[in-house]
Amino acid sequence: MNTKTMEGLVGARTNMNLMNTPMRVFKEARRKGDTATMERAMGYADEFSGKAEDYKAEADKGMEEDAREAREKAKLQCEEAIQKRREEREKLEDRIEGNRNADTNTDTVEISEEGKVLLKDNVDSGSIGSDEIKMDAVKEPVTYTKTGETVSAEQEASISVSV
């Protein structure tokens, strides 16, 4: 909060509170019919009221300055965000361009001597290779007992339930 705003609000409130005393004196003098005291009390009340209006005007100016500063700050943040997005987009474009250039380059794969031997054996035997491996991996299901022994799946288990 701007200092002008705070000073204006505090000053206006103080002068409005100070105006209560002359108004109370005015009301008492009116009851008694004392016009001189009434006029003097109204003069003080008018003075405090004028000061309160001056402070209100100062608070309004302070609030306008606060609003202007807030707009400038928001505009600056917006410009910074736009600049950041531009930089990110440029980085992304550079990365994409780098990936395009990397696609033209190819990687090489070296096969070890053992791999060459296995490949030659598989090609010479006439098998496709991966099918044979898959066929070997598929075995009949096995069930294990609590002791860890295997039981063939062909044995039928009998379950007896009585209610």
Short mmCIF file of C-alpha atoms in Angstrom, two decimals:
data_model
loop_
_atom_site.label_atom_id
_atom_site.label_comp_id
_atom_site.label_asym_id
_atom_site.label_seq_id
_atom_site.Cartn_x
_atom_site.Cartn_y
_atom_site.Cartn_z
CA MET A 1 0.00 0.00 0.00
CA ASN A 2 1.28 3.41 -0.94
CA THR A 3 2.26 5.80 1.87
CA LYS A 4 -0.07 8.47 0.47
CA THR A 5 -2.95 6.01 0.65
CA MET A 6 -2.19 5.05 4.23
CA GLU A 7 -1.67 8.65 5.32
CA GLY A 8 -4.90 9.73 3.62
CA LEU A 9 -6.99 6.97 5.17
CA VAL A 10 -5.59 7.50 8.66
CA GLY A 11 -5.94 11.30 8.44
CA ALA A 12 -9.52 11.11 7.17
CA ARG A 13 -10.56 8.71 9.90
CA THR A 14 -8.85 10.76 12.61
CA ASN A 15 -10.52 13.99 11.50
CA MET A 16 -13.92 12.30 11.29
CA ASN A 17 -13.44 11.05 14.86
CA LEU A 18 -12.31 14.51 15.99
CA MET A 19 -15.46 16.00 14.44
CA ASN A 20 -17.60 14.04 16.94
CA THR A 21 -16.61 16.34 19.84
CA PRO A 22 -17.71 19.66 18.28
CA MET A 23 -20.91 17.99 17.09
CA ARG A 24 -21.65 16.83 20.62
CA VAL A 25 -21.01 20.38 21.90
CA PHE A 26 -23.27 21.75 19.13
CA LYS A 27 -26.14 19.47 20.13
CA GLU A 28 -25.77 20.41 23.80
CA ALA A 29 -25.68 24.13 22.97
CA ARG A 30 -28.77 23.76 20.78
CA ARG A 31 -30.64 22.21 23.71
CA LYS A 32 -29.66 25.16 25.88
CA GLY A 33 -30.31 27.69 23.12
CA ASP A 34 -26.75 29.09 23.15
CA THR A 35 -26.23 30.22 19.54
CA ALA A 36 -22.69 31.54 20.03
CA THR A 37 -21.46 28.15 21.25
CA MET A 38 -23.38 26.48 18.41
CA GLU A 39 -21.63 28.68 15.83
CA ARG A 40 -18.20 28.08 17.38
CA ALA A 41 -18.80 24.29 17.51
CA MET A 42 -19.98 24.26 13.88
CA GLY A 43 -16.80 26.14 12.89
CA TYR A 44 -14.65 23.43 14.47
CA ALA A 45 -16.76 20.67 12.91
CA ASP A 46 -16.47 22.36 9.51
CA GLU A 47 -12.69 22.62 9.91
CA PHE A 48 -12.35 18.91 10.78
CA SER A 49 -14.68 17.99 7.91
CA GLY A 50 -12.55 20.01 5.46
CA LYS A 51 -9.36 18.32 6.67
CA ALA A 52 -11.02 14.91 6.31
CA GLU A 53 -11.93 15.73 2.69
CA ASP A 54 -8.34 16.81 1.99
CA TYR A 55 -7.04 13.54 3.40
CA LYS A 56 -9.63 11.63 1.35
CA ALA A 57 -8.33 13.34 -1.80
CA GLU A 58 -4.78 12.35 -0.82
CA ALA A 59 -5.89 8.76 -0.29
CA ASP A 60 -7.55 8.77 -3.74
CA LYS A 61 -4.31 9.99 -5.34
CA GLY A 62 -2.38 7.27 -3.51
CA MET A 63 -4.81 4.61 -4.71
CA GLU A 64 -4.45 5.85 -8.30
CA GLU A 65 -0.67 5.57 -7.98
CA ASP A 66 -1.06 2.06 -6.56
CA ALA A 67 -3.28 1.10 -9.49
CA ARG A 68 -0.81 2.58 -11.99
CA GLU A 69 2.09 0.70 -10.38
CA ALA A 70 0.07 -2.53 -10.41
CA ARG A 71 -0.72 -2.09 -14.12
CA GLU A 72 2.95 -1.43 -14.92
CA LYS A 73 4.01 -4.46 -12.91
CA ALA A 74 1.44 -6.67 -14.66
CA LYS A 75 2.58 -5.36 -18.05
CA LEU A 76 6.22 -6.06 -17.17
CA GLN A 77 5.36 -9.60 -16.02
CA CYS A 78 3.44 -10.18 -19.24
CA GLU A 79 6.40 -9.01 -21.32
CA GLU A 80 8.74 -11.25 -19.32
CA ALA A 81 6.42 -14.23 -19.87
CA ILE A 82 6.30 -13.51 -23.61
CA GLN A 83 10.10 -13.28 -23.76
CA LYS A 84 10.43 -16.55 -21.82
CA ARG A 85 8.06 -18.31 -24.22
CA ARG A 86 10.05 -16.99 -27.18
CA GLU A 87 13.27 -18.33 -25.70
CA GLU A 88 11.65 -21.71 -24.99
CA ARG A 89 10.31 -21.84 -28.56
CA GLU A 90 13.75 -21.02 -29.96
CA LYS A 91 15.32 -23.75 -27.82
CA LEU A 92 12.69 -26.21 -29.01
CA GLU A 93 13.29 -25.24 -32.64
CA ASP A 94 17.04 -25.70 -32.15
CA ARG A 95 16.43 -29.10 -30.58
CA ILE A 96 14.14 -30.12 -33.44
CA GLU A 97 16.73 -28.95 -35.96
CA GLY A 98 19.38 -30.92 -34.08
CA ASN A 99 17.19 -34.02 -34.20
CA ARG A 100 16.70 -33.57 -37.95
CA ASN A 101 20.45 -33.40 -38.41
CA ALA A 102 20.93 -36.40 -36.14
CA ASP A 103 18.49 -38.43 -38.25
CA THR A 104 20.79 -38.15 -41.25
CA ASN A 105 23.62 -39.65 -39.23
CA THR A 106 23.31 -43.37 -38.59
CA ASP A 107 24.53 -45.46 -35.72
CA THR A 108 26.59 -48.57 -36.24
CA VAL A 109 26.13 -51.88 -34.48
CA GLU A 110 28.97 -54.31 -33.95
CA ILE A 111 28.22 -58.01 -33.53
CA SER A 112 30.64 -60.05 -31.43
CA GLU A 113 32.33 -63.16 -32.73
CA GLU A 114 30.05 -65.38 -30.62
CA GLY A 115 27.00 -63.61 -32.05
CA LYS A 116 28.30 -64.13 -35.59
CA VAL A 117 28.76 -67.84 -34.94
CA LEU A 118 25.23 -68.18 -33.50
CA LEU A 119 23.78 -66.23 -36.41
CA LYS A 120 25.63 -68.44 -38.90
CA ASP A 121 24.45 -71.62 -37.16
CA ASN A 122 20.82 -70.44 -37.18
CA VAL A 123 20.98 -69.42 -40.85
CA ASP A 124 22.69 -72.68 -41.84
CA SER A 125 20.09 -74.81 -40.03
CA GLY A 126 17.35 -73.14 -42.08
CA SER A 127 15.28 -71.96 -39.14
CA ILE A 128 14.07 -68.45 -38.76
CA GLY A 129 15.52 -68.39 -35.27
CA SER A 130 13.02 -66.52 -33.15
CA ASP A 131 10.24 -69.06 -33.81
CA GLU A 132 12.44 -71.89 -32.64
CA ILE A 133 13.32 -70.08 -29.45
CA LYS A 134 9.68 -69.35 -28.76
CA MET A 135 8.75 -72.97 -29.27
CA ASP A 136 11.39 -74.10 -26.79
CA ALA A 137 10.21 -71.60 -24.22
CA VAL A 138 6.65 -72.98 -24.23
CA LYS A 139 6.49 -75.99 -21.92
CA GLU A 140 3.74 -77.90 -20.25
CA PRO A 141 2.42 -76.35 -17.04
CA VAL A 142 3.93 -77.69 -13.85
CA THR A 143 2.47 -77.62 -10.34
CA TYR A 144 4.67 -77.55 -7.26
CA THR A 145 3.83 -79.12 -3.91
CA LYS A 146 4.56 -77.65 -0.49
CA THR A 147 7.80 -79.59 -0.34
CA GLY A 148 8.95 -78.20 -3.71
CA GLU A 149 8.45 -81.32 -5.78
CA THR A 150 6.91 -81.05 -9.23
CA VAL A 151 3.65 -82.73 -10.02
CA SER A 152 2.56 -83.16 -13.61
CA ALA A 153 -0.56 -81.36 -14.69
CA GLU A 154 -2.09 -84.60 -15.99
CA GLN A 155 -2.93 -85.76 -12.48
CA GLU A 156 -6.43 -84.84 -11.55
CA ALA A 157 -6.95 -83.22 -8.24
CA SER A 158 -9.98 -84.26 -6.26
CA ILE A 159 -11.64 -81.81 -4.02
CA SER A 160 -14.19 -82.87 -1.47
CA VAL A 161 -16.45 -80.25 0.06
CA SER A 162 -19.06 -81.08 2.68
CA VAL A 163 -21.51 -78.63 4.10
#
